[in-house]
Short mmCIF file of C-alpha atoms and ligand atoms in Angstrom, two decimals:
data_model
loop_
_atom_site.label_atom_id
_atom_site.label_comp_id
_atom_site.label_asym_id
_atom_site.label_seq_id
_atom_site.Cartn_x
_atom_site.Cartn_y
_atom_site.Cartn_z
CA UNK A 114 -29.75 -27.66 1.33
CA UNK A 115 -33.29 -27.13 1.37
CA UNK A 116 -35.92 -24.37 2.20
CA UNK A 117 -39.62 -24.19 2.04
CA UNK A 118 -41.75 -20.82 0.64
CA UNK A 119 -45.11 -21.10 2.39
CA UNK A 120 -47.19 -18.18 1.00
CA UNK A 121 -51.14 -18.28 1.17
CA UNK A 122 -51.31 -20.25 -2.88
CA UNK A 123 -48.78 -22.84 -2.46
CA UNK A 124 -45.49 -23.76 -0.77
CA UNK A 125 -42.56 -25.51 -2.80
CA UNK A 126 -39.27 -25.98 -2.04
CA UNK A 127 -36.11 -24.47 -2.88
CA UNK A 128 -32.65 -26.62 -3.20
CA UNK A 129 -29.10 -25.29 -2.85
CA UNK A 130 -26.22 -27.59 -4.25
CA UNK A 131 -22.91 -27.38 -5.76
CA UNK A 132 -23.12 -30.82 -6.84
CA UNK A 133 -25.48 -31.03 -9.31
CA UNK A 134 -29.36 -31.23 -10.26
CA UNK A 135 -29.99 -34.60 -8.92
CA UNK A 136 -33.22 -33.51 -7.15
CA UNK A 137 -35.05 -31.75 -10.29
CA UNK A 138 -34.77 -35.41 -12.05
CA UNK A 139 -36.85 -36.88 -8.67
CA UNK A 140 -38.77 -33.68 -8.76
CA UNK A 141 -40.30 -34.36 -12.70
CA UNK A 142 -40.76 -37.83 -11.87
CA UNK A 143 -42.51 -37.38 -9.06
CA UNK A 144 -45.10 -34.86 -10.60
CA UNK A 145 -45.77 -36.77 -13.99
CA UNK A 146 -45.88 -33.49 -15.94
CA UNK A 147 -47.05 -34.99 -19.78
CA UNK A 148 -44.57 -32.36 -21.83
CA UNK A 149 -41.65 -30.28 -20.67
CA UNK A 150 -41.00 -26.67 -22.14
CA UNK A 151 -37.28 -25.65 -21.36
CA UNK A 152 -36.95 -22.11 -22.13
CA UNK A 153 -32.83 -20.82 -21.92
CA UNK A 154 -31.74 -17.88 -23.60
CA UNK A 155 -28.61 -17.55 -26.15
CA UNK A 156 -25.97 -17.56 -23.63
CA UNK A 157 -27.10 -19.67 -21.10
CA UNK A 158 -28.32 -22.70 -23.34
CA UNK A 159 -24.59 -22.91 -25.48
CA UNK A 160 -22.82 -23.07 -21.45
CA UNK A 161 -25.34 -25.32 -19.98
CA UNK A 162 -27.68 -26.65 -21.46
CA UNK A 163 -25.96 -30.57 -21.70
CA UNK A 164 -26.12 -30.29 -17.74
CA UNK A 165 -29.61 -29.05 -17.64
CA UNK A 166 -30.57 -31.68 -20.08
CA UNK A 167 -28.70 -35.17 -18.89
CA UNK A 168 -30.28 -34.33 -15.41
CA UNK A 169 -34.16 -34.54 -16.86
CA UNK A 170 -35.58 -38.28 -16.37
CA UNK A 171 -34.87 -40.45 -19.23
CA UNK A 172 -38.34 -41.02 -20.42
CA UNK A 173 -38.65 -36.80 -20.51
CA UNK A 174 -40.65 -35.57 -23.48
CA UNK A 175 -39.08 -32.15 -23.68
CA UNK A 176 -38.81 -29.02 -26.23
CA UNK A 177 -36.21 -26.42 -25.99
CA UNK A 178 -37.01 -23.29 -26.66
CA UNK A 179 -33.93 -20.56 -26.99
CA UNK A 180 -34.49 -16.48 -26.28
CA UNK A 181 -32.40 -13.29 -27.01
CA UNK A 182 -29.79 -13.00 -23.94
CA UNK A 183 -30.80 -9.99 -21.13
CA UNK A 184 -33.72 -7.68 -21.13
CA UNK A 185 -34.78 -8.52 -24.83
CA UNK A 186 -36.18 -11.94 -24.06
CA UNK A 187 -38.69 -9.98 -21.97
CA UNK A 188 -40.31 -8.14 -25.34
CA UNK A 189 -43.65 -9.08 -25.95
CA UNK A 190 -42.21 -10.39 -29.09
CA UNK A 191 -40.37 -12.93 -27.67
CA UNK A 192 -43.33 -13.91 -25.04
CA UNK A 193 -45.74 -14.27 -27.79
CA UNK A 194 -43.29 -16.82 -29.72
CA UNK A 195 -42.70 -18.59 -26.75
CA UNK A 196 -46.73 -19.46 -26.63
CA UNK A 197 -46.69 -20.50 -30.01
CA UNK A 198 -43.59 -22.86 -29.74
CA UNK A 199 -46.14 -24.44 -26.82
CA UNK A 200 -49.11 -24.66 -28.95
CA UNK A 201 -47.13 -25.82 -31.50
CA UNK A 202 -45.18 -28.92 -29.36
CA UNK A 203 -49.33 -29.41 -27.62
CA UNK A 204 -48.30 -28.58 -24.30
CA UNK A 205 -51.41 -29.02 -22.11
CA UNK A 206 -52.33 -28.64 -18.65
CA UNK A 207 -50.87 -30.73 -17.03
CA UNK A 208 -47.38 -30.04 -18.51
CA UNK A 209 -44.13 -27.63 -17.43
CA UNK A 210 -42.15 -24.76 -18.22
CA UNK A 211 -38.21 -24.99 -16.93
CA UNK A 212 -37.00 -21.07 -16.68
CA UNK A 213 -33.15 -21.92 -17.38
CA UNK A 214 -31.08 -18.64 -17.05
CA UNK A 215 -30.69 -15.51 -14.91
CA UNK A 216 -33.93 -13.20 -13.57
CA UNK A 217 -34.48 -11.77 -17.00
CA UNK A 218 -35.72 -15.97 -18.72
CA UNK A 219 -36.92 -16.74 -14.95
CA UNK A 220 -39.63 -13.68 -15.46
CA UNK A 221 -40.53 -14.60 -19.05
CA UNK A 222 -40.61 -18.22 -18.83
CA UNK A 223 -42.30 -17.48 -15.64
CA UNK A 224 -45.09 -15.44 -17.08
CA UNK A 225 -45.96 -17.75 -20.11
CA UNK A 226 -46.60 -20.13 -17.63
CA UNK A 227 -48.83 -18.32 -15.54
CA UNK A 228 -51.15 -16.85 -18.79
CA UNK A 229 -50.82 -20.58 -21.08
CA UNK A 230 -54.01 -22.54 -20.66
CA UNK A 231 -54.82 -19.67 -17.56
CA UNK A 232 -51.82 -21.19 -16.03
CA UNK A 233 -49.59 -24.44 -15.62
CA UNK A 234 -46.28 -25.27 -13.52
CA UNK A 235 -42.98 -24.12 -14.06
CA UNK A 236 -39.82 -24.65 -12.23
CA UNK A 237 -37.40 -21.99 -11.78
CA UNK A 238 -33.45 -23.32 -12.35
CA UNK A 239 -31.39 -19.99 -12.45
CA UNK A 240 -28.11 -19.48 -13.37
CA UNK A 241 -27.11 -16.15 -12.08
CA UNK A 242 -26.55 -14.58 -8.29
CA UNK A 243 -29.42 -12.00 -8.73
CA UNK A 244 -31.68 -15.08 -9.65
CA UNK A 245 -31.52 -16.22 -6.02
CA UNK A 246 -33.48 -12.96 -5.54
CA UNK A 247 -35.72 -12.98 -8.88
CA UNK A 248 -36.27 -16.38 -8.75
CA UNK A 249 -38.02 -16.69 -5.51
CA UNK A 250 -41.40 -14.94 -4.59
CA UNK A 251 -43.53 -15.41 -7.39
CA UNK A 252 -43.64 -12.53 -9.64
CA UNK A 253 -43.47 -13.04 -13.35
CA UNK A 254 -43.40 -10.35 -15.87
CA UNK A 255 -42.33 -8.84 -19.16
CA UNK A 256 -41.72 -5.07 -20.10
CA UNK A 257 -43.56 -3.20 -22.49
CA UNK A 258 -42.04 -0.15 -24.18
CA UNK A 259 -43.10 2.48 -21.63
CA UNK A 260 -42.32 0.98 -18.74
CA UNK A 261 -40.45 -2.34 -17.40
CA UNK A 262 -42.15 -4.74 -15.73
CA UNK A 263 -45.89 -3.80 -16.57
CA UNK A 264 -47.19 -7.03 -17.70
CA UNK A 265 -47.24 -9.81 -15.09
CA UNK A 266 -48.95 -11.91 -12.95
CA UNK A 267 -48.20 -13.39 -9.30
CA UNK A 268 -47.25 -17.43 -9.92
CA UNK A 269 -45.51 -19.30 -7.87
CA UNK A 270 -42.69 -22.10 -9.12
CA UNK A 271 -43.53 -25.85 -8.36
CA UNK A 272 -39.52 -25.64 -6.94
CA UNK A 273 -36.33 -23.84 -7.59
CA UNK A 274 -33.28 -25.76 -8.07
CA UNK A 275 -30.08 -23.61 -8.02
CA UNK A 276 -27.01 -25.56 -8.97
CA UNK A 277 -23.91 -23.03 -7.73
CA UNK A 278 -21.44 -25.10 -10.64
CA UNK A 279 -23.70 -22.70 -13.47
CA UNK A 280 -22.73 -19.53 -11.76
CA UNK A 281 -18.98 -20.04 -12.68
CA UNK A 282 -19.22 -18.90 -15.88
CA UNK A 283 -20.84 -15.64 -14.75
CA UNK A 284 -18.96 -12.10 -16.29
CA UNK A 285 -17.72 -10.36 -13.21
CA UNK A 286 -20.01 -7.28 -13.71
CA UNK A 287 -23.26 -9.75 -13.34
CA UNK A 288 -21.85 -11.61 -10.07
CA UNK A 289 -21.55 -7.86 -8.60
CA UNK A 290 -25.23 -7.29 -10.08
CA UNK A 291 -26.18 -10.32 -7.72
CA UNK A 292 -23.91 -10.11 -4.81
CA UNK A 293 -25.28 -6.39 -4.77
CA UNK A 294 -28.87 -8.12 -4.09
CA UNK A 295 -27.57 -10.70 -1.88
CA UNK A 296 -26.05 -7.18 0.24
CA UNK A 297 -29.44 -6.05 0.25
CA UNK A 298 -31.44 -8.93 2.23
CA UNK A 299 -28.40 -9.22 4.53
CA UNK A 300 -28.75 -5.56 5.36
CA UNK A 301 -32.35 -5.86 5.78
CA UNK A 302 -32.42 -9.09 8.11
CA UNK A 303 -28.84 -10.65 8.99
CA UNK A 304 -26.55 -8.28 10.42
CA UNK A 305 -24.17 -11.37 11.46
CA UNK A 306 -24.14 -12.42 7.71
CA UNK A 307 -23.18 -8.92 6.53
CA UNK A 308 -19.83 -8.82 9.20
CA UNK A 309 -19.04 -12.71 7.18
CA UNK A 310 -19.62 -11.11 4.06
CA UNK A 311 -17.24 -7.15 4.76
CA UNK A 312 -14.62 -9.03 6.34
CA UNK A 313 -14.55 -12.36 4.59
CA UNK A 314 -15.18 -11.15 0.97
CA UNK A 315 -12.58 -8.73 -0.72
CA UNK A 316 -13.12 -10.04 -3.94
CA UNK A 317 -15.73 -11.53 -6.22
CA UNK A 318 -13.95 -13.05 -8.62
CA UNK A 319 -13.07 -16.00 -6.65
CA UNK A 320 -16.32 -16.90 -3.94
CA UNK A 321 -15.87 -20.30 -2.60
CA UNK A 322 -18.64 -22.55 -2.93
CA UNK A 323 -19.19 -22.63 0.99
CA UNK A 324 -19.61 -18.96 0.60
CA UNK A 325 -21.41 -19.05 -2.69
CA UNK A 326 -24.26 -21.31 -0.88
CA UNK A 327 -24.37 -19.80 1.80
CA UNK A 328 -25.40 -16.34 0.51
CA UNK A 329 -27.82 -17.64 -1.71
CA UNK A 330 -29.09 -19.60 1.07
CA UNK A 331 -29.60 -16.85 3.40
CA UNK A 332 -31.09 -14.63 0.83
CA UNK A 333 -33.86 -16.66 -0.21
CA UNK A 334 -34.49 -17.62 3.17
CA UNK A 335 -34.85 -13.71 3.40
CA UNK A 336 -36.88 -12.87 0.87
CA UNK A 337 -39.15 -16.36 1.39
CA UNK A 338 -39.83 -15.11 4.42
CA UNK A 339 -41.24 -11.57 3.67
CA UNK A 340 -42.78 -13.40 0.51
CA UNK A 341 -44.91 -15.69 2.88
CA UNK A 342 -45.98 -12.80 4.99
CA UNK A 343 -47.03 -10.71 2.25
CA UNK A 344 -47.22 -12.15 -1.08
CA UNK A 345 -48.86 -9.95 -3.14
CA UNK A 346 -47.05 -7.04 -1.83
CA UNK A 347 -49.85 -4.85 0.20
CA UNK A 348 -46.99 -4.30 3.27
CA UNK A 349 -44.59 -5.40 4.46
CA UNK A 350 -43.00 -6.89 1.04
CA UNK A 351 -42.01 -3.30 0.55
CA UNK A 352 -38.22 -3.73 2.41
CA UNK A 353 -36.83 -6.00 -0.08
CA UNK A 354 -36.93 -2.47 -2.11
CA UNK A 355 -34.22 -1.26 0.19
CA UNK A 356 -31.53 0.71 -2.15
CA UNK A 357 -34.09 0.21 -5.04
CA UNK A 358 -35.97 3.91 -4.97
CA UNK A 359 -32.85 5.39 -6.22
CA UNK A 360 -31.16 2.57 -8.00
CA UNK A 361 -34.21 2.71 -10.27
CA UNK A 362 -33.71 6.34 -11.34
CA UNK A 363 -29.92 5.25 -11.78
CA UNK A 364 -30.68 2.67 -13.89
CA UNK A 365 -33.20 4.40 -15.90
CA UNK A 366 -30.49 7.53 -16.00
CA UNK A 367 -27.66 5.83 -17.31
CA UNK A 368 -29.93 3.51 -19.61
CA UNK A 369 -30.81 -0.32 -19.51
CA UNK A 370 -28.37 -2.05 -20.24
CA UNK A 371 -25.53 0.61 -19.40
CA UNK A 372 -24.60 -0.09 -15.62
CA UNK A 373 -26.30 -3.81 -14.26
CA UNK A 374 -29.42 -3.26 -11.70
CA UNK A 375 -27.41 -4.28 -8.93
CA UNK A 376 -24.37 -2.23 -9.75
CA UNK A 377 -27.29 0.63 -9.55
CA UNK A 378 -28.42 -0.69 -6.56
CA UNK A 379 -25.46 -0.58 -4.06
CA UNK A 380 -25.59 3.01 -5.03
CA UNK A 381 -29.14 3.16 -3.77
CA UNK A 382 -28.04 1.20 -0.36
CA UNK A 383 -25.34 3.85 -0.14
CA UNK A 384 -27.57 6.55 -0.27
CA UNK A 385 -30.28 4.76 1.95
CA UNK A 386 -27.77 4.11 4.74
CA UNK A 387 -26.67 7.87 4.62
CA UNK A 388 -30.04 8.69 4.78
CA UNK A 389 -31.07 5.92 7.70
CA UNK A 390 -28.04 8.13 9.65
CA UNK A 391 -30.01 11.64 9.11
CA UNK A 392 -32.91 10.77 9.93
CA UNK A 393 -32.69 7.54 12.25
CA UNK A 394 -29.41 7.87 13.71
CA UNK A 395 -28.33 4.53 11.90
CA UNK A 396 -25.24 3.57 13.72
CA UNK A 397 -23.42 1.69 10.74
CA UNK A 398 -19.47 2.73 9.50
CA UNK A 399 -21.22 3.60 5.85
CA UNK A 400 -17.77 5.07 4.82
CA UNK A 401 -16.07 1.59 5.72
CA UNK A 402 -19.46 -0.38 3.69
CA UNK A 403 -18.39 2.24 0.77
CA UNK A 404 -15.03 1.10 0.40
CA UNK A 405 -15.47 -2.26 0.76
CA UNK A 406 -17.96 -2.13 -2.36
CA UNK A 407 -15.16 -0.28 -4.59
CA UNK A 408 -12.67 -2.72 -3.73
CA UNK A 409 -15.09 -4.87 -5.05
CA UNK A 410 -15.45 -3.09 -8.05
CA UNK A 411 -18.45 -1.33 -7.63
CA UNK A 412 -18.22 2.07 -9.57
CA UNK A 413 -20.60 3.55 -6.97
CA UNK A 414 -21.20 6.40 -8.77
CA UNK A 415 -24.48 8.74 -9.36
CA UNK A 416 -24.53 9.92 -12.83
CA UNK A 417 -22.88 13.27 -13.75
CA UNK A 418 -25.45 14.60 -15.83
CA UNK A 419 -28.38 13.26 -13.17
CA UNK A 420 -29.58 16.65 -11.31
CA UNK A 421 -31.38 16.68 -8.07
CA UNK A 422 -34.74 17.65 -10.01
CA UNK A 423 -34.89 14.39 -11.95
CA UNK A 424 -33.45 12.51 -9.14
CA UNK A 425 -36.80 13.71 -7.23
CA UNK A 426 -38.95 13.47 -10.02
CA UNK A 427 -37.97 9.64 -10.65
CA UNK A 428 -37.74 8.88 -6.96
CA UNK A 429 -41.97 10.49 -7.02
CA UNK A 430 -42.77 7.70 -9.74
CA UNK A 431 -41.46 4.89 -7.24
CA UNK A 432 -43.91 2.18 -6.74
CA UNK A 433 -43.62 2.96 -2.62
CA UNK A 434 -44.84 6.74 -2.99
CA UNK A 435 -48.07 8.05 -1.70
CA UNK A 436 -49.24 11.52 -2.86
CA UNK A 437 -46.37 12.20 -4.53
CA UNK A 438 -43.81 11.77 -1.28
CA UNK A 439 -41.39 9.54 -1.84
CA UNK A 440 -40.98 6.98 0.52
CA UNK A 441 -37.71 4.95 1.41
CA UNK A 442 -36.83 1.58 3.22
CA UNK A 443 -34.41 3.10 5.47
CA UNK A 444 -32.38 1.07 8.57
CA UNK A 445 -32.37 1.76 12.10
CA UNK A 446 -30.15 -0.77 12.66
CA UNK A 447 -28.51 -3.47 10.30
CA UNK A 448 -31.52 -6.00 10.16
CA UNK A 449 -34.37 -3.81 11.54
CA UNK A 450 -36.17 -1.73 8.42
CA UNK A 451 -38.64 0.65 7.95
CA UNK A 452 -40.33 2.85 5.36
CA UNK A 453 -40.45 6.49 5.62
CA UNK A 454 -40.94 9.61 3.93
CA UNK A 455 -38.18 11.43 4.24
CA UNK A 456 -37.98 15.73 4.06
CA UNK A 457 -36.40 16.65 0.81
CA UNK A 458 -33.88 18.81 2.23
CA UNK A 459 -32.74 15.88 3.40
CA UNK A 460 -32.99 13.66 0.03
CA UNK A 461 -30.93 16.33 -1.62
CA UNK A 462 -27.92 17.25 0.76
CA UNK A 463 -27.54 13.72 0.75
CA UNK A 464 -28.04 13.65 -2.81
CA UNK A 465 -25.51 16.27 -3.35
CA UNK A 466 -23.02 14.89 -1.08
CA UNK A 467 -22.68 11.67 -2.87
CA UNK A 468 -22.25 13.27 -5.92
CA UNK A 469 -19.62 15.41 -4.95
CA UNK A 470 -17.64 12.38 -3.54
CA UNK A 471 -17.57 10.91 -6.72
CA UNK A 472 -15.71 13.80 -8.46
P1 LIG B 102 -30.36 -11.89 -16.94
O1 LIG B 102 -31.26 -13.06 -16.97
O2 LIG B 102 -30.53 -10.88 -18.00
O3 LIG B 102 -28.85 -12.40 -16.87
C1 LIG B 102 -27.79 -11.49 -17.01
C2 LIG B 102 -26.86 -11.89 -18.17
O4 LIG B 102 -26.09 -13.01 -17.78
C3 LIG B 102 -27.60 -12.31 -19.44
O5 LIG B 102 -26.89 -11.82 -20.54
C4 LIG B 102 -27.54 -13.82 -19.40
O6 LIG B 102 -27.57 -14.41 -20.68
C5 LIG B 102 -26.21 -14.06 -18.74
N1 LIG B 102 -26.10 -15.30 -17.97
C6 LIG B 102 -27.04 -15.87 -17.19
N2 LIG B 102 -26.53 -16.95 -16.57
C7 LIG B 102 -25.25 -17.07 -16.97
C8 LIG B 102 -24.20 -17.98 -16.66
N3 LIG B 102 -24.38 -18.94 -15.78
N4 LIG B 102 -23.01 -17.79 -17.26
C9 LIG B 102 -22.81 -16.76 -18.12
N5 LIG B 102 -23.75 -15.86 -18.45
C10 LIG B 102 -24.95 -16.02 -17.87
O7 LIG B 102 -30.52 -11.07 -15.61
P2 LIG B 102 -30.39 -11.25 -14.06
O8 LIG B 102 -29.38 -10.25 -13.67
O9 LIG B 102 -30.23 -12.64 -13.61
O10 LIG B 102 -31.84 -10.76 -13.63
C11 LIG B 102 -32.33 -9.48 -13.99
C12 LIG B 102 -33.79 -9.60 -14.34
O11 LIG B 102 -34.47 -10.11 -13.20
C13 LIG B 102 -34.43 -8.28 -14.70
O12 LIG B 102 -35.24 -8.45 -15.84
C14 LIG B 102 -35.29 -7.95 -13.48
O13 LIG B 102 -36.45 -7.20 -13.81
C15 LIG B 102 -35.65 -9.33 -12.99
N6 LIG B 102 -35.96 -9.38 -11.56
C16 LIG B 102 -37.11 -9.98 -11.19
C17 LIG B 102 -37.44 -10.08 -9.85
C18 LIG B 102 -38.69 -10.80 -9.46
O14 LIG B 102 -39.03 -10.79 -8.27
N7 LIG B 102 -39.36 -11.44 -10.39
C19 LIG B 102 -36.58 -9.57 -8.87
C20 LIG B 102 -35.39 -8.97 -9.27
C21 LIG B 102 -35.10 -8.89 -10.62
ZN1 LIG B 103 -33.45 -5.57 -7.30
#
């Protein structure tokens, strides 16, 4: 399976297989990189890492480098080792960085590509559901302690090779953190691939292949589509935040680390959909979409000790607000977005409805 990303700076492929990684072996060959730079982190590499490696040509000269698991290989710690292990094995221009985990190594690996030598390839091979989202579009970053995210750069993969066989090993929690994503672009542009997933779908533990590819198909379709639109997100890049203005202030309530982004997010698509009906007259059974994601084991919960205040507050320091009103991606149908401000009485009834219905 095979789709193309055409943005204005480049346009690479993206391959979907549960077989294997026979086309990243072609792929190297092809491109005569001079030195490869695999970067996994410390729970990926132990699982994988054989497959990753027996599928590199033969005559490969490749490093490994290995980073902390999660958020912490994006420290500026980490990124700063990660350019010295380069210097150190003489990668040069013409060589490649191979981001081999989940979003959190595709963004770091991602970003010491774009900023070594002012920039050389890398190839994106992720190993988690949310990666289908992370991995595709271009932007590379790492956090700094006040704020996630702060320190990137746009640069686009020479390719993205997902192999569904590493996603078995996924924890539950992180498959929900994906599918939640997955949710999100088929709310935003395939209504028929939502009805597949609510009636097909009553549990994540066991996704078949056929389904497995074909949501991560459809979703980077999705988002390669918006991404070749607008690629440095002046417009209409903005939907793929669907869910996202509160999910942030969820995940930033409860703590990094403490509920997964996605888990935060289909919250936020909750709340977005409730809101789409006030002010858009969404027609969408958001009580049946609510109990579909708790049977699948979404807590769906806004914190207890979140008010409406710093709901508002964090929802104000969303990327997508202009002079200080918050602005949402809200639906007026499944598959047709838009972003609006929306009238705080509204933000909080809603707010406070949610809330109440977890008590
Ligand atoms: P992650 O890379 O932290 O992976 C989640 C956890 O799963 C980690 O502990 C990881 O070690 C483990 N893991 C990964 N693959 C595994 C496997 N196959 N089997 C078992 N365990 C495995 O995070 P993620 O959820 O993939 O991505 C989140 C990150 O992506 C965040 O840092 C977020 O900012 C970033 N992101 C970036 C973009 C973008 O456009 N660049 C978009 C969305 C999210
Ligand atoms: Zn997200």
């Amino acid at each position: 399976m095979e789709i193309i990303v055409q943005t204005k700076t480049k346009h690479y492929p993206i391959y979907i297989s549960p077989e294997g990684l026979e086309k990243l072996t072609n792929l190297i060959q092809q491109n005569e990189y001079t030195k490869l730079l695999v970067i996994t982190d410390e729970t990926v590499g132990p699982l994988h890492l054989d497959t990753l490696l027996s599928a590199l040509p033969k005559e490969a000269d490749y490093s490994v480098y290995t980073v902390p698991s999660g958020e912490k290989a994006k420290q500026m710690a980490v990124y700063e080792s990660c350019l010295t292990f380069a210097l150190q094995e003489g990668l040069d221009r013409k060589s490649c960085v191979i981001a081999f985990g989940g979003g959190a190594v595709g963004d770091l690996a991602g970003f010491v590509a774009a900023t070594y030598m002012r920039g050389i390839s890398f190839l994106q091979v992720p190993t988690t559901i949310l990666a289908h989202d992370s991995a595709v579009g271009g932007k590379t970053a790492i956090n700094h302690p006040l704020g996630k995210n702060m320190i990137g750069a746009f640069h686009q993969p020479d390719a993205v090779m997902y192999y569904t066989g590493f996603i078995k090993t996924l924890p539950e929690h992180e498959i929900r953190s994906g599918f939640a994503e997955a949710v999100k672009h088929a709310l935003i542009a395939d209504p028929k691939l939502l009805n597949m997933m609510m009636s097909s779908i009553d549990s994540l533990g066991d996704l078949t292949d056929e389904q497995l590819v074909q949501i991560l198909q459809r979703g980077m379709e999705i988002k390669a589509n918006v991404v070749s639109i607008d690629e440095k997100e002046s417009g209409l890049r903005a939907i793929l935040n669907l869910g996202h203005t509160l999910g942030h202030v969820i995940e930033a309530s409860l703590g990094y680390g403490k509920t997964t982004h996605g888990e935060a997010v289909m919250v936020g698509l909750v709340y977005a959909l409730h809101l789409s009906r006030a002010v858009l007259n969404l027609s969408f059974p958001v009580g049946k979409f609510t109990n579909w994601a708790i049977q699948l084991g979404y807590t769906m919960e806004i914190p207890k000790e979140l008010t409406f205040a710093e709901a508002y507050a964090g929802m104000q320091r969303d990327k997508k607000t202009v002079a200080k009103q918050p602005r949402f991606v809200l639906l007026e149908a499944p598959g047709k977005p838009v972003v609006k401000e929306v009238d705080k009485t509204i933000l909080e009834e809603v707010f406070q409805q949610l809330k109440q219905q977890n008590k």
